[in-house]
Coordinates of C-alpha atoms and ligand atoms in Angstrom, one line a residue:
M1 CA -62.1 49.5 -144.7
E2 CA -64.7 50.2 -142.0
N3 CA -65.4 53.6 -143.4
H4 CA -65.6 52.3 -146.9
Y5 CA -68.0 49.5 -145.8
R6 CA -70.4 51.8 -144.1
R7 CA -70.4 54.1 -147.1
M8 CA -71.3 51.2 -149.3
R9 CA -74.1 50.1 -147.0
K10 CA -75.6 53.6 -147.0
R11 CA -75.2 54.1 -150.7
F12 CA -77.0 50.9 -151.6
G13 CA -79.4 50.8 -148.6
W14 CA -78.2 47.3 -147.9
L15 CA -79.1 46.1 -144.4
M16 CA -80.2 49.6 -143.5
D17 CA -83.3 50.6 -141.5
E18 CA -85.6 53.4 -142.6
D19 CA -84.2 55.7 -140.0
G20 CA -80.8 55.4 -141.6
E21 CA -79.4 53.1 -138.9
P22 CA -77.8 49.7 -139.6
T23 CA -80.2 46.8 -139.3
G24 CA -79.8 45.2 -135.8
G25 CA -78.3 48.4 -134.5
V26 CA -74.6 47.7 -135.1
W27 CA -72.5 47.7 -138.3
N28 CA -70.5 44.6 -137.5
L29 CA -71.5 41.4 -135.9
D30 CA -68.2 39.7 -135.9
R31 CA -68.2 39.0 -132.2
E32 CA -70.9 36.4 -132.9
N33 CA -68.8 34.8 -135.7
R34 CA -65.9 33.2 -133.8
A35 CA -67.1 29.7 -132.9
T36 CA -64.1 27.5 -132.1
H37 CA -63.4 23.9 -133.2
S38 CA -64.5 22.5 -129.8
S39 CA -67.8 24.4 -129.9
W40 CA -68.4 23.0 -133.4
R41 CA -67.8 19.5 -132.0
R42 CA -70.1 20.2 -129.1
A43 CA -72.8 21.2 -131.6
G44 CA -72.5 17.7 -133.2
A45 CA -70.0 18.8 -135.9
P46 CA -72.5 20.1 -138.4
R47 CA -71.5 20.1 -142.0
P48 CA -73.2 21.0 -145.3
A49 CA -75.5 18.3 -146.7
T50 CA -74.4 18.5 -150.3
P51 CA -70.8 17.9 -151.3
L52 CA -69.4 20.7 -153.5
R53 CA -68.3 19.1 -156.7
E54 CA -69.5 19.6 -160.3
E55 CA -69.4 16.8 -162.8
P56 CA -67.1 18.0 -165.7
D57 CA -68.8 18.4 -169.1
A58 CA -67.3 17.3 -172.4
I59 CA -65.2 20.5 -172.9
T60 CA -64.0 20.5 -169.4
R61 CA -62.9 16.8 -169.7
D62 CA -61.0 17.7 -172.9
V63 CA -59.2 20.5 -171.1
I64 CA -58.4 18.3 -168.1
E65 CA -56.8 15.7 -170.5
M66 CA -54.9 18.4 -172.4
V67 CA -53.5 20.0 -169.1
E68 CA -52.5 16.6 -167.7
R69 CA -50.7 15.7 -171.0
E70 CA -49.0 19.1 -171.5
F71 CA -48.0 19.9 -167.9
P72 CA -47.4 16.5 -166.2
D73 CA -44.8 18.0 -163.8
H74 CA -46.9 20.8 -162.5
P75 CA -48.2 20.6 -158.9
G76 CA -51.8 19.6 -158.3
R77 CA -54.0 17.3 -160.5
A78 CA -56.3 18.6 -163.2
A79 CA -58.4 15.4 -162.8
N80 CA -59.6 16.8 -159.5
F81 CA -61.2 19.8 -161.2
W82 CA -64.4 20.5 -159.2
L83 CA -65.9 23.9 -160.1
P84 CA -68.7 25.1 -162.4
V85 CA -67.6 26.6 -165.7
D86 CA -70.7 28.3 -166.9
R87 CA -73.5 30.6 -165.8
A88 CA -76.0 27.8 -165.1
G89 CA -73.5 26.0 -162.8
A90 CA -72.5 29.3 -161.1
L91 CA -76.2 30.0 -160.3
R92 CA -76.6 26.5 -158.9
W93 CA -73.6 27.1 -156.6
R94 CA -74.9 30.4 -155.5
R95 CA -78.3 28.8 -154.7
S96 CA -76.7 26.0 -152.7
F97 CA -74.6 28.5 -150.7
I98 CA -77.7 30.7 -149.9
D99 CA -79.9 27.8 -149.0
E100 CA -77.5 25.3 -147.3
R101 CA -74.5 27.2 -146.0
L102 CA -75.3 30.8 -145.4
P103 CA -77.4 30.2 -142.3
T104 CA -74.3 28.8 -140.5
F105 CA -71.6 30.7 -142.5
G106 CA -71.1 33.5 -139.9
L107 CA -70.8 31.2 -136.8
Y108 CA -68.1 28.9 -138.2
E109 CA -66.4 31.4 -140.6
D110 CA -63.0 31.2 -138.8
M111 CA -63.0 27.5 -137.9
M112 CA -60.9 24.9 -139.5
A113 CA -61.2 21.1 -139.4
E114 CA -59.3 18.2 -140.9
G115 CA -61.2 16.6 -143.8
E116 CA -63.6 19.6 -144.1
P117 CA -62.2 21.8 -146.8
H118 CA -65.0 24.4 -147.3
L119 CA -67.4 24.0 -144.3
F120 CA -70.0 26.8 -144.7
H121 CA -68.0 29.1 -147.0
S122 CA -69.6 30.3 -150.2
V123 CA -66.7 29.1 -152.5
L124 CA -67.9 31.7 -155.0
S125 CA -64.7 33.7 -155.3
P126 CA -63.6 31.9 -158.6
L127 CA -67.0 32.6 -160.1
L128 CA -67.1 36.2 -159.0
N129 CA -63.6 36.9 -160.2
L130 CA -64.3 35.3 -163.6
G131 CA -67.5 37.3 -164.0
L132 CA -69.9 34.2 -163.9
L133 CA -71.6 35.9 -160.9
T134 CA -71.8 39.6 -160.0
P135 CA -71.1 40.8 -156.4
R136 CA -74.5 42.6 -156.4
E137 CA -76.6 39.5 -157.2
C138 CA -74.8 37.5 -154.5
V139 CA -75.2 40.2 -151.9
E140 CA -78.9 40.8 -152.8
A141 CA -79.6 37.0 -152.6
A142 CA -78.0 36.9 -149.1
I143 CA -80.1 39.9 -147.9
D144 CA -83.2 38.3 -149.4
A145 CA -82.5 35.2 -147.3
Y146 CA -82.4 37.4 -144.2
R147 CA -85.7 39.1 -145.1
R148 CA -87.3 35.7 -145.6
G149 CA -86.1 34.6 -142.2
A150 CA -84.0 31.9 -143.9
A151 CA -80.6 33.1 -142.6
P152 CA -79.6 35.1 -139.4
L153 CA -78.2 38.6 -139.4
N154 CA -74.7 37.6 -138.2
S155 CA -74.2 35.4 -141.2
V156 CA -75.8 37.7 -143.7
E157 CA -73.9 40.9 -142.4
G158 CA -70.7 38.8 -142.3
Y159 CA -71.1 37.7 -145.9
V160 CA -72.1 41.2 -147.1
R161 CA -69.1 42.7 -145.4
Q162 CA -66.7 40.3 -147.1
V163 CA -68.0 41.1 -150.5
I164 CA -68.8 44.9 -150.5
G165 CA -66.3 45.6 -147.7
W166 CA -63.2 43.6 -148.1
R167 CA -63.4 42.6 -151.7
E168 CA -64.0 46.1 -153.0
F169 CA -61.5 47.6 -150.6
I170 CA -58.8 45.2 -151.8
N171 CA -59.6 46.2 -155.4
G172 CA -59.4 49.8 -154.4
V173 CA -55.9 49.4 -152.8
Y174 CA -54.6 47.7 -156.0
W175 CA -55.7 50.5 -158.3
F176 CA -54.9 53.3 -155.9
R177 CA -51.4 52.2 -155.2
G178 CA -50.4 51.0 -158.7
P179 CA -47.8 48.4 -159.9
E180 CA -45.0 49.3 -157.5
Y181 CA -47.1 48.0 -154.6
K182 CA -46.1 44.5 -155.6
E183 CA -42.4 45.3 -155.1
L184 CA -42.8 46.4 -151.4
N185 CA -40.9 44.6 -148.7
S186 CA -41.0 46.8 -145.7
L187 CA -39.8 44.1 -143.3
G188 CA -36.8 43.2 -145.5
A189 CA -37.9 39.5 -145.7
T190 CA -35.6 37.6 -148.1
R191 CA -35.8 33.8 -147.4
P192 CA -36.9 31.7 -150.4
L193 CA -40.1 29.8 -150.3
P194 CA -39.4 26.2 -149.1
A195 CA -39.8 23.5 -151.8
W196 CA -42.4 21.7 -149.6
F197 CA -44.9 24.5 -150.2
R198 CA -45.4 22.7 -153.6
T199 CA -45.6 19.1 -152.2
A200 CA -47.2 19.5 -148.7
E201 CA -44.5 17.3 -147.3
T202 CA -43.9 18.8 -143.9
P203 CA -44.3 17.5 -140.3
M204 CA -46.2 20.6 -139.3
N205 CA -49.7 19.1 -139.4
C206 CA -51.7 22.4 -140.0
L207 CA -49.5 23.3 -143.0
H208 CA -49.5 19.7 -144.3
H209 CA -53.4 19.7 -144.4
V210 CA -53.8 23.2 -145.8
L211 CA -51.2 22.7 -148.5
R212 CA -52.5 19.3 -149.4
Q213 CA -56.0 20.8 -149.8
N214 CA -54.5 23.5 -151.9
L215 CA -52.9 20.8 -154.2
E216 CA -56.2 19.0 -154.5
L217 CA -58.6 21.9 -154.9
G218 CA -56.5 25.0 -155.8
W219 CA -58.5 26.7 -153.0
N220 CA -58.3 27.3 -149.3
H221 CA -60.7 29.4 -147.1
H222 CA -59.7 32.7 -145.7
I223 CA -58.5 31.7 -142.3
Q224 CA -56.3 28.9 -143.8
R225 CA -54.8 31.4 -146.2
L226 CA -54.3 34.1 -143.5
M227 CA -53.6 32.4 -140.2
V228 CA -51.9 29.1 -141.3
L229 CA -50.1 29.9 -144.5
G230 CA -49.7 33.7 -144.3
N231 CA -48.8 33.7 -140.7
F232 CA -46.1 31.1 -141.3
L233 CA -44.7 33.0 -144.3
L234 CA -44.6 36.2 -142.3
I235 CA -42.9 34.9 -139.1
A236 CA -40.5 32.7 -141.1
G237 CA -39.3 35.8 -143.0
I238 CA -40.2 34.5 -146.5
S239 CA -39.8 37.1 -149.3
P240 CA -43.2 38.7 -150.1
Q241 CA -42.5 38.5 -153.8
A242 CA -41.7 34.7 -153.6
A243 CA -44.9 34.3 -151.6
L244 CA -47.0 36.3 -154.0
R245 CA -45.7 34.2 -156.9
W246 CA -46.7 31.0 -155.1
Y247 CA -50.2 32.2 -154.3
H248 CA -50.6 33.3 -157.9
E249 CA -49.6 29.9 -159.2
M250 CA -51.6 27.8 -156.8
Y251 CA -55.1 29.3 -156.5
V252 CA -58.2 29.0 -158.8
D253 CA -59.3 32.5 -157.7
G254 CA -55.9 34.2 -158.1
Y255 CA -55.9 37.5 -160.0
D256 CA -53.3 40.2 -159.8
W257 CA -55.7 42.8 -158.4
V258 CA -56.9 40.5 -155.5
M259 CA -53.6 38.8 -154.7
A260 CA -51.4 41.9 -154.4
A261 CA -53.2 43.6 -151.5
N262 CA -54.2 40.3 -149.7
V263 CA -50.7 38.8 -149.8
L264 CA -48.4 41.8 -149.5
G265 CA -50.7 44.1 -147.4
M266 CA -53.1 42.0 -145.3
S267 CA -50.9 39.0 -144.8
L268 CA -47.2 39.9 -144.9
Y269 CA -47.1 43.5 -143.8
A270 CA -44.9 44.2 -146.8
D271 CA -46.5 47.7 -147.2
G272 CA -45.4 48.8 -143.7
G273 CA -48.9 49.0 -142.3
Y274 CA -50.7 50.8 -145.2
M275 CA -53.5 48.2 -145.1
A276 CA -53.3 46.5 -141.7
T277 CA -52.9 48.3 -138.4
K278 CA -50.8 45.3 -137.1
P279 CA -49.2 42.3 -138.6
Y280 CA -51.2 39.0 -138.7
A281 CA -48.5 37.2 -136.7
A282 CA -49.6 34.6 -134.1
T283 CA -48.3 31.7 -132.0
S284 CA -49.9 28.3 -132.1
S285 CA -52.7 29.3 -129.8
Y286 CA -54.9 30.6 -132.5
I287 CA -54.6 27.4 -134.7
R288 CA -55.0 25.3 -131.6
R289 CA -58.3 27.0 -130.6
M290 CA -59.8 27.2 -134.1
S291 CA -58.9 23.8 -135.5
D292 CA -58.1 20.2 -134.7
Y293 CA -54.8 20.2 -136.6
C294 CA -52.6 20.2 -133.4
R295 CA -54.0 16.8 -132.3
G296 CA -52.3 14.9 -135.1
C297 CA -49.1 16.9 -135.1
R298 CA -45.6 15.8 -134.3
F299 CA -45.0 19.1 -132.6
D300 CA -46.5 20.2 -129.2
P301 CA -48.4 23.5 -129.2
A302 CA -47.9 23.9 -125.5
Q303 CA -44.0 23.8 -125.7
K304 CA -42.3 27.1 -126.4
T305 CA -38.8 26.0 -127.3
G306 CA -36.8 22.9 -128.3
P307 CA -37.1 20.3 -131.0
A308 CA -40.7 19.2 -129.9
A309 CA -42.1 22.7 -129.6
C310 CA -44.5 24.1 -132.1
P311 CA -42.5 26.2 -134.6
Y312 CA -45.1 28.9 -134.7
N313 CA -44.3 29.6 -131.0
Y314 CA -40.6 30.4 -131.3
L315 CA -40.9 31.8 -134.9
Y316 CA -43.4 34.3 -133.6
W317 CA -41.1 35.5 -130.8
R318 CA -38.1 35.5 -133.2
F319 CA -40.2 37.8 -135.5
I320 CA -40.9 40.2 -132.5
D321 CA -37.2 40.1 -131.6
E322 CA -36.1 41.0 -135.2
H323 CA -38.6 43.9 -135.5
A324 CA -38.9 45.1 -131.9
E325 CA -37.7 48.6 -132.7
R326 CA -40.3 49.1 -135.5
F327 CA -43.2 47.6 -133.6
A328 CA -42.5 49.4 -130.3
R329 CA -44.0 52.5 -132.0
N330 CA -47.2 50.6 -133.0
P331 CA -49.9 51.0 -130.3
R332 CA -51.4 47.5 -131.0
M333 CA -48.0 45.9 -130.8
R334 CA -46.3 47.8 -128.0
T335 CA -47.4 45.4 -125.2
V336 CA -46.1 42.3 -126.8
V337 CA -42.8 44.1 -127.7
N338 CA -42.4 45.2 -124.1
A339 CA -43.1 41.7 -122.9
W340 CA -40.3 40.5 -125.1
L341 CA -37.9 43.2 -124.1
A342 CA -38.5 42.5 -120.4
R343 CA -37.3 38.9 -120.8
S344 CA -33.7 38.1 -119.7
E345 CA -31.1 37.2 -122.3
A346 CA -31.0 33.6 -120.8
N347 CA -34.8 33.4 -121.6
K348 CA -34.5 34.8 -125.1
E349 CA -31.6 32.7 -126.3
P350 CA -33.5 29.3 -126.5
V351 CA -36.1 31.0 -128.6
R352 CA -33.4 32.3 -131.0
E353 CA -31.7 28.9 -131.0
S354 CA -34.9 26.9 -131.7
A355 CA -35.8 29.3 -134.6
R356 CA -32.2 29.1 -136.1
A357 CA -32.3 25.3 -136.0
F358 CA -35.8 25.0 -137.5
L359 CA -35.2 27.5 -140.3
G360 CA -31.9 25.9 -141.1
E361 CA -33.5 22.5 -141.5
H362 CA -36.9 23.4 -143.0
V363 CA -36.5 26.8 -144.7
P364 CA -33.0 26.8 -146.1
V365 CA -31.6 29.9 -147.6
Ligands
FAD1 C1 -53.1 35.6 -148.4 C2 -54.4 35.7 -149.0 C3 -54.6 35.6 -150.4 C4 -55.9 35.7 -151.0 N1 -56.0 35.6 -152.3 C5 -57.2 35.7 -152.9 C6 -57.3 35.6 -154.3 O1 -56.4 35.3 -155.0 N2 -58.6 35.7 -154.8 C7 -59.7 35.9 -154.1 O2 -60.8 36.0 -154.6 N3 -59.6 36.1 -152.7 C8 -58.4 35.9 -152.1 N4 -58.2 36.1 -150.8 C9 -59.4 36.5 -150.0 C10 -60.3 35.3 -149.4 O3 -59.4 34.4 -148.7 C11 -61.0 34.6 -150.5 O4 -61.7 35.5 -151.3 C12 -62.0 33.5 -150.0 O5 -61.3 32.6 -149.1 C13 -62.6 32.7 -151.1 O6 -63.4 31.7 -150.7 P1 -65.0 31.9 -150.6 O7 -65.6 32.4 -151.9 O8 -65.6 30.7 -150.0 O9 -65.1 33.1 -149.5 P2 -66.2 33.4 -148.4 O10 -65.5 33.1 -147.1 O11 -67.5 32.7 -148.6 O12 -66.3 35.0 -148.4 C14 -67.3 35.6 -149.3 C15 -66.6 36.4 -150.4 O13 -66.0 37.6 -149.9 C16 -64.9 38.0 -150.8 N5 -63.8 38.2 -149.9 C17 -63.7 38.0 -148.6 N6 -62.5 38.5 -148.2 C18 -61.8 38.9 -149.3 C19 -60.5 39.6 -149.4 N7 -59.7 39.7 -148.4 N8 -60.2 39.9 -150.6 C20 -61.0 39.7 -151.7 N9 -62.3 39.2 -151.6 C21 -62.7 38.8 -150.4 C22 -64.8 36.9 -151.8 O14 -65.3 37.3 -153.0 C23 -65.6 35.7 -151.2 O15 -66.1 34.9 -152.2 C24 -57.0 36.0 -150.2 C25 -56.8 36.1 -148.8 C26 -55.6 36.0 -148.2 C27 -55.4 36.2 -146.7
SF4_2 S1 -48.6 22.1 -133.1 FE1 -48.0 23.9 -134.3 S2 -47.3 23.0 -136.3 FE2 -48.5 21.4 -135.3 S3 -50.6 21.7 -136.1 FE3 -50.4 22.9 -134.2 S4 -49.9 24.9 -134.8 FE4 -49.5 23.6 -136.5

């Protein structure tokens, strides 16, 4: 991805200085883009001024009625439909992103907060994927904002990398690997998707909020998709094909080309590391640092095992236990595998027992 991204920057001359060096002297400013939930609070909890919701036109209202009539049992509610449906609306949304959210996009890119579904994200993926906007015009508008001094480099570089880096790379993986990619399951994960993924009824507060937002909007931002949903699906051992089907059904920006590599490759390591150098598996510490979900949760993120402990904690170590042999050969995972192997059996057993009890109750086979 990094090589591809640099080639694209050079090819189009985007954020490049005349001497051929990247603007700002580095290719990637991600280290400036990791503000936590508490730093957001300390900054006075800034949020976008304009709520993101389009008034539906007459055709959209007709379609909403038809969908509600014909598919009353489907998850979500068509009446919540909130997106633009034509070029004029798409341009309005692009403008509102560039003017109001891009300046702070980078800083709070990975942050999550209850009641703040999109924060400073562009929410342009459905419009890009439908062809109502082109990637080039979005990238050029962002770079123009940087040139005018209306947005800082960390935000603009971060946005440009998402679009010409990640989006194009994901597209390339899909076409390069072909249809059999969707059948991959390198970790042999076979659990069915729990029914509560379609109702949001779970005592895990992070998942409850992210799933409820998905039911309301058909959209989540990247970190919600990767570190809350994908992380859980990975460490709970859910079948990648069941997960892919769910993502397909539930997202307004879901297309085969963009779902396959994101869900199977980036999120679930089903391709055995073709896309990601290590699995995106994590304990509760990431969610705790980057969100306020843990505050309202029945589970305790500080506890490692037992009925009150956060399930991400013991499911993570169960995942390492199950795949220790495979990941011992991965240089980015070796330390964590060795830490697990160094534990005594008496220390490992409560982890296994907590995971067995949780999965039996909440993720039945
Ligand atoms: C498990 C999983 C499933 C996903 N499924 C989809 C999907 O069905 N459709 C989809 O468009 N994106 C998908 N993504 C990528 C990303 O999460 C969304 O593009 C993004 O959240 C859309 O919101 P946004 O437009 O506000 O993005 P922003 O945060 O504003 O990012 C800017 C743009 O970068 C592009 N982008 C960033 N990362 C990716 C990526 N990994 N793949 C493709 N484009 C990217 C998008 O076009 C996005 O609009 C998925 C990611 C994960 C981890
Ligand atoms: S304690 Fe665990 S389950 Fe609860 S919100 Fe935090 S990370 Fe999610």
